[in-house]
Coordinates of C-alpha atoms and ligand atoms in Angstrom, one line a residue:
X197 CA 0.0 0.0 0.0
X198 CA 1.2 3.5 -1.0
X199 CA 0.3 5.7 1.7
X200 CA 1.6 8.8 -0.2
X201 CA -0.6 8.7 -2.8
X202 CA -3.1 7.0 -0.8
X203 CA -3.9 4.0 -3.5
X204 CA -3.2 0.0 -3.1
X205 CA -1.9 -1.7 -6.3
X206 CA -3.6 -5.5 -6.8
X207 CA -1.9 -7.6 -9.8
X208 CA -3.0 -10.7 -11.0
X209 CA -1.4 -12.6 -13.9
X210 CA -2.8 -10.7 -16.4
X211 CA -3.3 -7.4 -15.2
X212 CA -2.3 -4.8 -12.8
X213 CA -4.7 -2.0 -11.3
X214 CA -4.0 1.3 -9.3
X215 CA -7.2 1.5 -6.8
X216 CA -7.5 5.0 -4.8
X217 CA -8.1 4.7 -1.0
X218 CA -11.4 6.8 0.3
X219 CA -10.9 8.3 3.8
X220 CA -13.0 7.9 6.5
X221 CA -13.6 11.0 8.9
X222 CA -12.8 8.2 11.7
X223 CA -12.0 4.6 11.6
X224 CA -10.8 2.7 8.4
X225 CA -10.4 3.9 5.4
X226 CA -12.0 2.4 2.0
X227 CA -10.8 0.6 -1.1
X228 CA -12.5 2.2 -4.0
X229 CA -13.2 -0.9 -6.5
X230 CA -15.5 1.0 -8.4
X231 CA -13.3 0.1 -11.8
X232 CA -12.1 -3.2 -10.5
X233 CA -13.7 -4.8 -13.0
X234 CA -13.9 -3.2 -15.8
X235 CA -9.6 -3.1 -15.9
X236 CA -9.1 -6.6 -14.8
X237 CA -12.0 -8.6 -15.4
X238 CA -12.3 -9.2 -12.1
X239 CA -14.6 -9.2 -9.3
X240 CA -14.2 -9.3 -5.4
X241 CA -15.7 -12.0 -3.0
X242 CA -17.1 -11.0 0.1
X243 CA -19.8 -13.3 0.7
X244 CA -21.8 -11.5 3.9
X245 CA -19.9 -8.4 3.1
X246 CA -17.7 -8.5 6.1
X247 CA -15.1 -6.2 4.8
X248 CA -17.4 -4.3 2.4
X249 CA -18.6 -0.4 2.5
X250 CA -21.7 -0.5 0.5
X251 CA -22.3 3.3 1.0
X252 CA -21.0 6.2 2.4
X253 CA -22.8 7.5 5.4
X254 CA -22.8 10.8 8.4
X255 CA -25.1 9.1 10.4
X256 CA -23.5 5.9 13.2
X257 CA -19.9 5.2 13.5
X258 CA -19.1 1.8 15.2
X259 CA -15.5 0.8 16.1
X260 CA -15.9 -2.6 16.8
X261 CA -12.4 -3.2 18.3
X262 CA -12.9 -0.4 20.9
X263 CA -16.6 -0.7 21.5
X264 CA -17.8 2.4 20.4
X265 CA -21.2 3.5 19.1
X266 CA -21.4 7.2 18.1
X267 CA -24.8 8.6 16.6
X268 CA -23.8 11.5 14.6
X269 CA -20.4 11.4 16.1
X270 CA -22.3 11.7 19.6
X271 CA -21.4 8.4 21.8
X272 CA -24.1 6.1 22.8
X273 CA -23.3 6.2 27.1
X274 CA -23.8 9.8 26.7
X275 CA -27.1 9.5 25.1
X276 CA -28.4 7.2 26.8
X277 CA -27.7 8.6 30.3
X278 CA -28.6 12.3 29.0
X279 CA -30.9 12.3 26.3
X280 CA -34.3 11.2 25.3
X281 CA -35.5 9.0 22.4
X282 CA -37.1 12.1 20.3
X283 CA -33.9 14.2 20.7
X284 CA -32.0 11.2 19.1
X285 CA -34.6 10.2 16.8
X286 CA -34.0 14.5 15.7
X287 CA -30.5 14.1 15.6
X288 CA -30.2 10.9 14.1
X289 CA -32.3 12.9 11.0
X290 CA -31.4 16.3 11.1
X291 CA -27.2 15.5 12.0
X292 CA -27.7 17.7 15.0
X293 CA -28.8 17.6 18.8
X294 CA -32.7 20.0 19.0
X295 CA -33.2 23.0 20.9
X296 CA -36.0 23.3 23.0
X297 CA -38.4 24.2 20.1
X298 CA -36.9 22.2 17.9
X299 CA -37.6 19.4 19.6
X300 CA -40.9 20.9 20.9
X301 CA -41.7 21.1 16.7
X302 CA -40.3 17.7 16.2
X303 CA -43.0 15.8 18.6
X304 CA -45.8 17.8 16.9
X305 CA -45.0 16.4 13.8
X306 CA -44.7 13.1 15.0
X307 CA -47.4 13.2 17.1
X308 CA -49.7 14.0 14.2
X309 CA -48.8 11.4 12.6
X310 CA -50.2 9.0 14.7
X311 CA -53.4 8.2 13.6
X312 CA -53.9 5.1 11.6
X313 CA -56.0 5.2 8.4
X314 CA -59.0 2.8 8.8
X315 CA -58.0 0.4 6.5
X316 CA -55.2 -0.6 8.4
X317 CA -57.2 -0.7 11.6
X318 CA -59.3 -3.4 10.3
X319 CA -56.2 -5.3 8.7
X320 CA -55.2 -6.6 12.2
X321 CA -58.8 -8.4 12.5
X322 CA -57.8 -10.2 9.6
X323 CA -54.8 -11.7 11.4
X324 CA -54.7 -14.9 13.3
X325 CA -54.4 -14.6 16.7
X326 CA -51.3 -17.0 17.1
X327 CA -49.9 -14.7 14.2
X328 CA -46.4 -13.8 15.3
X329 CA -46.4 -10.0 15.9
X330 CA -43.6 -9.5 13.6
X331 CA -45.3 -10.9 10.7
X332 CA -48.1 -8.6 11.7
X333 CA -45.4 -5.6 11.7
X334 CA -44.4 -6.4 8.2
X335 CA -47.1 -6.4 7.1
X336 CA -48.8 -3.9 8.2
X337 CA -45.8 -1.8 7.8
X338 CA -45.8 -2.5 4.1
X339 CA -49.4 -2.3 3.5
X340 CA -49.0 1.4 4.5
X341 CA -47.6 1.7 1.0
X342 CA -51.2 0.4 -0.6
X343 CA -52.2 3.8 0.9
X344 CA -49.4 5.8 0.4
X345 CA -47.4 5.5 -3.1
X346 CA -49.3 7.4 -5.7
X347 CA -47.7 10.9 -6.2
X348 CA -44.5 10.1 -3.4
X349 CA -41.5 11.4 -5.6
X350 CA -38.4 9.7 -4.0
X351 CA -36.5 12.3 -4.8
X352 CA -38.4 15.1 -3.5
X353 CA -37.5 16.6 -0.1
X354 CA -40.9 16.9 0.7
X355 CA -42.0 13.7 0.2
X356 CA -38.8 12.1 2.0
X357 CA -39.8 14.7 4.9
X358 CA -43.5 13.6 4.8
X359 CA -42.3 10.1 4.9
X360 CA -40.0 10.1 7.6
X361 CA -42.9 11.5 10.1
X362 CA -45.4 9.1 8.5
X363 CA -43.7 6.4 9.5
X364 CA -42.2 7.2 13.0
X365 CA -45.5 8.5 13.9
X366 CA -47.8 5.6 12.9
X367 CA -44.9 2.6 13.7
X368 CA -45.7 3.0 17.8
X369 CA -49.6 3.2 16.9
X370 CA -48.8 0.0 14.4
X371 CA -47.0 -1.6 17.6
X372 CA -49.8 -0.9 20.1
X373 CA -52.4 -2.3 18.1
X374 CA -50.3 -5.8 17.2
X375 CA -50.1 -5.9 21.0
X376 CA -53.8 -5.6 22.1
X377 CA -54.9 -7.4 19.0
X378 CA -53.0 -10.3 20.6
X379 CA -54.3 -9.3 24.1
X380 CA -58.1 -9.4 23.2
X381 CA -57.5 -5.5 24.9
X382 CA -57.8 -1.9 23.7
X383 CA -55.5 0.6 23.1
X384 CA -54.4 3.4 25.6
X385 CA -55.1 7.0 24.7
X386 CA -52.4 9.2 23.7
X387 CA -51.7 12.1 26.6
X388 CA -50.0 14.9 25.4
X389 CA -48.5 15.6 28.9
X390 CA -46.1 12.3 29.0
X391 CA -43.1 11.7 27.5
X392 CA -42.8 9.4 24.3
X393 CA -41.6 6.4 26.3
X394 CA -44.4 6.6 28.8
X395 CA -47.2 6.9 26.1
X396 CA -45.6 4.1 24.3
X397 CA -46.7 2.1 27.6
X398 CA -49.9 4.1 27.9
X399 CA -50.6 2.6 24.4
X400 CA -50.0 -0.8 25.3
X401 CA -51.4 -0.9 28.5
X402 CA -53.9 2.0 29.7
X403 CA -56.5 0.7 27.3
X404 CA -59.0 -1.0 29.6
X405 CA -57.3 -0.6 33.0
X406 CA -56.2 2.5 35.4
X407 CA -52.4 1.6 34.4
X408 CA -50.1 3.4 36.8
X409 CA -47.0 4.7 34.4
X410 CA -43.7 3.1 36.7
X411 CA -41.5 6.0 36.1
X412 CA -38.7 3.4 36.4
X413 CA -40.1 1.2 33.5
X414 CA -40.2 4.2 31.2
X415 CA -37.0 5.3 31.8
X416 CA -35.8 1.7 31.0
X417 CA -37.6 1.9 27.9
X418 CA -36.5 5.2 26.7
X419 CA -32.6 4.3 27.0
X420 CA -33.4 0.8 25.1
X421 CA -35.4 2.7 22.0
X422 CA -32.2 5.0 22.3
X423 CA -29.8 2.4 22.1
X424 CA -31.6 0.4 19.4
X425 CA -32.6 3.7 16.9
X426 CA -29.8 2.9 14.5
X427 CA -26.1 0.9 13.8
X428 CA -25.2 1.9 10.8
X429 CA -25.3 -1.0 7.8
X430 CA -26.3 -3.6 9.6
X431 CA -28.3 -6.6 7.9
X432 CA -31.7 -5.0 8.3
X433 CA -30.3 -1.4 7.4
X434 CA -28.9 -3.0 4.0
X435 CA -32.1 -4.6 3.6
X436 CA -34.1 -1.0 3.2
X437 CA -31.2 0.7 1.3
X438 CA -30.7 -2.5 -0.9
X439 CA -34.7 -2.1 -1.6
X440 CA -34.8 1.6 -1.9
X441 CA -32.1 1.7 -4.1
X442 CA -34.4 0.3 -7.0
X443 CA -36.2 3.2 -6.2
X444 CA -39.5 1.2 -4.6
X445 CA -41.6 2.8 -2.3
X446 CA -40.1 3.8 0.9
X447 CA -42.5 1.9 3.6
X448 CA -42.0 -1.2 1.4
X449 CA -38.5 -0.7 1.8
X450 CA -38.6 -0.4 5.5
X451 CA -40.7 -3.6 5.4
X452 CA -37.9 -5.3 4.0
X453 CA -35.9 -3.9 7.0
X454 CA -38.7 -5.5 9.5
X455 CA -38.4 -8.8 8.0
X456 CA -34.8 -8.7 8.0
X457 CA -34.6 -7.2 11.6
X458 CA -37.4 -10.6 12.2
X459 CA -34.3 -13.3 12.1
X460 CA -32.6 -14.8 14.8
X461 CA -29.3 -13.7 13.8
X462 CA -30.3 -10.5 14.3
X463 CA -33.3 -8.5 16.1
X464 CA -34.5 -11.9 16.3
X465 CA -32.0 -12.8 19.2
X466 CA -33.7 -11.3 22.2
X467 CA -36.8 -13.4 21.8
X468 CA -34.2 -16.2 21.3
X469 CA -32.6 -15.6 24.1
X470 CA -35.7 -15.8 26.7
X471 CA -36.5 -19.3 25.0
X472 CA -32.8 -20.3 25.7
X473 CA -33.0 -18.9 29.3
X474 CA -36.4 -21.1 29.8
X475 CA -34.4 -24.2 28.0
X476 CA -31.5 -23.7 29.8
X477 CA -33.6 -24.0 32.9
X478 CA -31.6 -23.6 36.0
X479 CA -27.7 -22.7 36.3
X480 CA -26.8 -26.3 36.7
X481 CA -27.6 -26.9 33.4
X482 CA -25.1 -23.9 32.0
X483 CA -22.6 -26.1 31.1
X484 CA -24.3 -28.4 29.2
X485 CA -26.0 -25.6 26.9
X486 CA -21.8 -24.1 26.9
X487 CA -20.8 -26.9 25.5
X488 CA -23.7 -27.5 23.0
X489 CA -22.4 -24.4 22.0
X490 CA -19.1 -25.0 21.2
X491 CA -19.8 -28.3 19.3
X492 CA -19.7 -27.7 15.9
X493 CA -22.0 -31.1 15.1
X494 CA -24.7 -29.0 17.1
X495 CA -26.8 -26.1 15.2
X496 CA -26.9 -24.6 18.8
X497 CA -25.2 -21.4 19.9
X498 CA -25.5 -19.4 22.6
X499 CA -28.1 -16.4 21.7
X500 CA -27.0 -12.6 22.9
X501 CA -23.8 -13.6 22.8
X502 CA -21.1 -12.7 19.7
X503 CA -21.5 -9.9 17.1
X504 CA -20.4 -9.2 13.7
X505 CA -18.9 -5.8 14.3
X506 CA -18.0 -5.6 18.1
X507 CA -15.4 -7.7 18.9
X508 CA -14.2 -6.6 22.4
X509 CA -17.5 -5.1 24.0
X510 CA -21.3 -4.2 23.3
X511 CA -21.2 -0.9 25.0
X512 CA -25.5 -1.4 24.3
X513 CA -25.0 -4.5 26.3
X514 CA -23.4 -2.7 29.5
X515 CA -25.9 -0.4 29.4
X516 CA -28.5 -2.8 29.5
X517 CA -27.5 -4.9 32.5
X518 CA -27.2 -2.0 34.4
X519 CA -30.8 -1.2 33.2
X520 CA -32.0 -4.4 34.2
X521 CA -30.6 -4.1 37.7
X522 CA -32.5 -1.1 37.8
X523 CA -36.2 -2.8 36.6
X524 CA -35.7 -5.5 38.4
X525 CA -35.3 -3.9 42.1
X526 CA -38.1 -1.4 41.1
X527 CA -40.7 -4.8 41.3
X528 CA -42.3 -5.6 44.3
X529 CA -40.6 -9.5 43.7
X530 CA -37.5 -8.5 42.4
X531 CA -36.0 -12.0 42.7
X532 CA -35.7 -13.2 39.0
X533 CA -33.9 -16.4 38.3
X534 CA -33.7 -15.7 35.0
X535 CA -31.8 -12.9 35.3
X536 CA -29.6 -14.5 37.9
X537 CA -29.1 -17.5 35.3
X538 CA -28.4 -14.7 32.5
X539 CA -25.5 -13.4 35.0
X540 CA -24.2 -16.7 35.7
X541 CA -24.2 -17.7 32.3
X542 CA -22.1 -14.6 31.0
X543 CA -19.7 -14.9 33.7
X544 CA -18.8 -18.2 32.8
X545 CA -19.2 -18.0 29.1
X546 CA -16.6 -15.2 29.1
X547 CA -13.9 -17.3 31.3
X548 CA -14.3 -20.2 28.8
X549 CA -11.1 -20.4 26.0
X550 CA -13.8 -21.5 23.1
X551 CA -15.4 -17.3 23.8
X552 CA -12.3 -15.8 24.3
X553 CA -10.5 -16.8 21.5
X554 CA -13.7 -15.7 19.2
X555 CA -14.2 -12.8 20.9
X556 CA -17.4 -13.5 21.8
X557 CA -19.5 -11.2 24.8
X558 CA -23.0 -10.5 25.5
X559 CA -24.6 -8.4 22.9
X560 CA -27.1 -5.9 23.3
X561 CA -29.8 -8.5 23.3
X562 CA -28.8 -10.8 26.3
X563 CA -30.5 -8.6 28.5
X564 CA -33.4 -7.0 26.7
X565 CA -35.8 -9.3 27.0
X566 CA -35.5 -9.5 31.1
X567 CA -36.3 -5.9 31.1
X568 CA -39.0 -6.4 28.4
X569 CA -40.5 -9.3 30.4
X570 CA -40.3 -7.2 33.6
X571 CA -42.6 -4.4 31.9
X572 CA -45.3 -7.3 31.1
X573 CA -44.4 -7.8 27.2
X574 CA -44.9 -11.6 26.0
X575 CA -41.6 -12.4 24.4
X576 CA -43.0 -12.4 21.0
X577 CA -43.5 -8.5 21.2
X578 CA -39.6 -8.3 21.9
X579 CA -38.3 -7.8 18.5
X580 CA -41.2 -5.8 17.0
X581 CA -39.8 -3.4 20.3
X582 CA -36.6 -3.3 18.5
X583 CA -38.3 -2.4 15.3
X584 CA -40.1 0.6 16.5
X585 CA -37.0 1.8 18.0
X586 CA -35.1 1.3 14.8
X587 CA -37.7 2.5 12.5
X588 CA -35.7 6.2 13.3
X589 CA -32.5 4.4 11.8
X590 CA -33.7 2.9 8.7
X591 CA -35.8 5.7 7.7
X592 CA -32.7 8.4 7.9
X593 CA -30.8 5.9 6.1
X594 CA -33.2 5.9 3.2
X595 CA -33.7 9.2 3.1
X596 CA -29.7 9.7 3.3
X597 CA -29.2 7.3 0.3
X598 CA -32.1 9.5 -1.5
X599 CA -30.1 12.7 -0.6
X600 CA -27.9 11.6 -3.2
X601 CA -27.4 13.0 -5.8
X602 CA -27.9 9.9 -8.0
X603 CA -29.6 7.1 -7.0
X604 CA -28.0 3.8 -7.9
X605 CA -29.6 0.6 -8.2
X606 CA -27.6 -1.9 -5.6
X607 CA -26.6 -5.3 -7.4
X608 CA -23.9 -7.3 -5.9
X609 CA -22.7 -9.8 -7.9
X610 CA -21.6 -13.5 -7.6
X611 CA -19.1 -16.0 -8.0
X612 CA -20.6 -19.0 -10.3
X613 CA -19.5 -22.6 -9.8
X614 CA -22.5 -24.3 -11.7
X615 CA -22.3 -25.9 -15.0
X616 CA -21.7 -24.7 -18.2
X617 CA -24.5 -26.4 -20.8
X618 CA -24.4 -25.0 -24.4
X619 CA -26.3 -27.7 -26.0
X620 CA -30.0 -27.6 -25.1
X621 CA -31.1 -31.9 -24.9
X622 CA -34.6 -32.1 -26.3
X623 CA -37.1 -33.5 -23.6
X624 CA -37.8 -36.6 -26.1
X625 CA -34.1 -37.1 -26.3
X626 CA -33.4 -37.4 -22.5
Ligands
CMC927 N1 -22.4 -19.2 20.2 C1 -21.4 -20.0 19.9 N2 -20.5 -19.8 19.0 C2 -20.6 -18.7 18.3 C3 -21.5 -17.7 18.6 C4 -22.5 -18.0 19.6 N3 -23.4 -17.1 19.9 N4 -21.4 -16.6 17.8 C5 -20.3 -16.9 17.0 N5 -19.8 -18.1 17.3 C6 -18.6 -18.8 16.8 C7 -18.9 -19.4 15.4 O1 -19.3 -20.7 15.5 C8 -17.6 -19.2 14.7 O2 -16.7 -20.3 15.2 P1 -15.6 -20.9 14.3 O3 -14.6 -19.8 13.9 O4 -15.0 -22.0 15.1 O5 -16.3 -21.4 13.1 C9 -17.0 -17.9 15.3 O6 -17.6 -17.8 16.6 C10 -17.3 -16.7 14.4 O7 -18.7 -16.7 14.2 P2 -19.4 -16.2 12.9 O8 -20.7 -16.9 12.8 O9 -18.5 -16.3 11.8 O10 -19.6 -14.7 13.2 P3 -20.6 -13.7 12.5 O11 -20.0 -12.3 12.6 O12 -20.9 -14.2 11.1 O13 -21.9 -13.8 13.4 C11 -23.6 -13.3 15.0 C12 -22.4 -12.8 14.3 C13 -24.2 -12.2 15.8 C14 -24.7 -13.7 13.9 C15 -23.3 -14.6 15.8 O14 -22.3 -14.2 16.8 C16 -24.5 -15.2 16.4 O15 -25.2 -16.1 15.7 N6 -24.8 -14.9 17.7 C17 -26.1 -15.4 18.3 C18 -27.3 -14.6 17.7 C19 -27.3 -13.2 18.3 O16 -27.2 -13.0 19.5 N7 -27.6 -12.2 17.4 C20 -27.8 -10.8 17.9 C21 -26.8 -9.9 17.3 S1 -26.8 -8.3 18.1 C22 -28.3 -7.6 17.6 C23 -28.2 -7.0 16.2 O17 -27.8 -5.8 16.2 O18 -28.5 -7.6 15.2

């Protein structure tokens, strides 16, 4: 590597390239490929894109090695000890932290948003009632584009703007509903007087019963919408800028990002998790399910633990068990085995060579769920909590990628190892 002129040279047999480095504001820099192949013939192979920038972006900054989340350069402890939800889900769109008014502006235009057409009331009577509430997000997500899509210009600041409040306003109204559906209860009422966090539990709970708000609870739940509103390209991310990018409409796009946000790999983990705890049973039991882990003969693994990016710490996931200290001795009963087994099971997971040498800690959904749980949420509702938290980050992402100035379609493409036929056999000669 040349760091001079900042460029790498790759040769092959038969040809030799010059490819310019991009630099990053922070963190690694970027080998532009852009005319890889059309000098060598060649392509690149990174089959789950782990060393691949598919964009440029302002917006998250991880460093994986160090444990570091920044929103808009802003890191993560600080915002979730010192700001709210709104004020990141402002700065996450706008690049900067709101005044008073701005922010006072901000929750208008959210807040009236937050009505939900009548044809997507009635489309949750349609759904089962064992219907996963994640397949009910998606969609009921996408079917706001049935109602939404004739006239939206992509490209038009307007409409990008229009869309952005659309769908953070009507995603926690979406949510509430998927949760009484499934409840056989109604909805809470809206109170212009509590904070975001606390109507999200007025919503779910204050439909039929005097719900005392538990100011701890709501706290809890503001820091994890915080911590969950965006991480840069992840899987689900990718999945609404991979959509967008054909230029679709946008709430189909984040629908994409729900379903993608839906698999255990992912979003999927901390309702994962809560079924492992309940397998696992009781602490004696820990090393048995640690070594199911580590056998490579068993499909297995240990869920909230390990991450693609962070390979040292989840600062979400310190955050989190402090959080759940927090919930769980604000309960009248706060002994919690599970939470105890949780603790147990990350102390000895992280003393164990097989973790260590991969690098593997608790991630930001080993906890989640305990606290989710502790508010009265069925573990199915866990993940669709992540999605309306992250709703903030894949909608700034799509309307960063439309910012653009051109709009590319994405298209990665493959290497083949299938046959070659040139000669079609005619069916009568088989
Ligand atoms: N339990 C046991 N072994 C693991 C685990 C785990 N949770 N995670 C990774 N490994 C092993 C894996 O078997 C591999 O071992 P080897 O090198 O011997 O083949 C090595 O660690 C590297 O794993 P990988 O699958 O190549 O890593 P990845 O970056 O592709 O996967 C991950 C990251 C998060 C999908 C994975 O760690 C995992 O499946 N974890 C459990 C699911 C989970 O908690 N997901 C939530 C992620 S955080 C929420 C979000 O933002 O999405």
């Amino acid at each position: 590597m040349s760091s001079k002129n900042k460029s790498v040279n790759l040769t092959s047999d038969s040809s030799s390239i010059e490819l310019d480095i991009k630099e990053a504001s922070v963190g690694p820099s970027v080998v532009d490929l852009k005319n890889l192949y059309k000098e060598t013939g060649l392509f690149t192979f990174d089959p789950a894109y782990s060393t691949t920038a598919s964009c440029v972006s302002h917006v998250t900054y991880i460093d994986g090695d160090e444990g570091i989340l920044e929103y808009r350069g802003y890191p993560i402890e600080q915002l979730a000890a010192k700001s709210t939800y709104l004020e990141v889900a402002y700065l996450l769109f706008n690049g900067e932290l709101p005044s008073v008014n701005n922010l006072q502006e901000f929750r208008s235009q959210v807040k009236a948003n937050m009505i939900l057409p009548e044809q997507t009331k009635t489309l949750f009577q349609g759904f089962d009632e064992s219907a996963h509430p994640m397949a009910m997000l998606t969609t009921s997500i996408a079917s706001l584009s049935s109602l939404y899509h004739e006239g939206i210009d992509v490209k038009n600041y307007k409409h990008q703007k229009e869309f952005f409040f659309n769908v953070l306003g009507k995603t926690p109204i979406l949510v509430a509903n998927i949760f009484n559906h499934r409840n056989h209860t109604n909805m809470g009422q809206y109170d212009e007087d509590l904070t975001y966090a606390e109507n999200i539990l007025r919503l779910f709970f204050g439909g039929d019963t005097n719900y005392e708000i538990n100011p701890v609870f709501a706290k809890a739940l503001d820091i994890l919408l915080v911590l969950h509103a965006d991480h840069e390209q992840n899987c689900s991310t990718s999945s609404v800028r991979l959509a967008g990018s054909s230029g679709t409409n946008p709430y189909a796009a984040i629908a994409a990002g729900v379903a993608a946000l839906w698999g255990p790999a992912h979003g999927g983990a901390n309702e994962a998790v809560v079924k492992m705890f309940g397998e696992i049973e009781s602490k004696e039991n820990i090393s048995k399910y640690i070594a199911k882990a580590k056998d490579k003969n068993d499909r297995f693994r240990l869920m909230g633990f390990g991450h693609r990016v962070y390979k040292n710490f989840d600062p979400r996931a310190t955050i989190i068990r402090e959080e759940c200290h927090k919930v769980l001795n604000a309960l009248e009963n706060n002994n919690n085995p599970m939470f105890e087994l949780a603790q147990e099971l990350e102390q000895i997971a992280l003393q164990d060579e097989y973790f260590i040498e991969r690098n593997l800690y608790p991630n930001v959904d080993f906890y989640s769920g305990i606290i989710y749980q502790a508010m009265g949420l069925p573990k199915e509702m866990f993940t669709v909590m992540f999605a309306l938290a992250r709703t903030v980050g894949w909608a700034t992402h799509w309307c960063e990628m439309m910012a653009q100035p051109k709009l590319k379609i994405g298209r990665p493409r493959q290497l083949y190892l299938g046959e070659e036929r040139r000669n079609y056999i005619s069916i009568d000669q088989r």
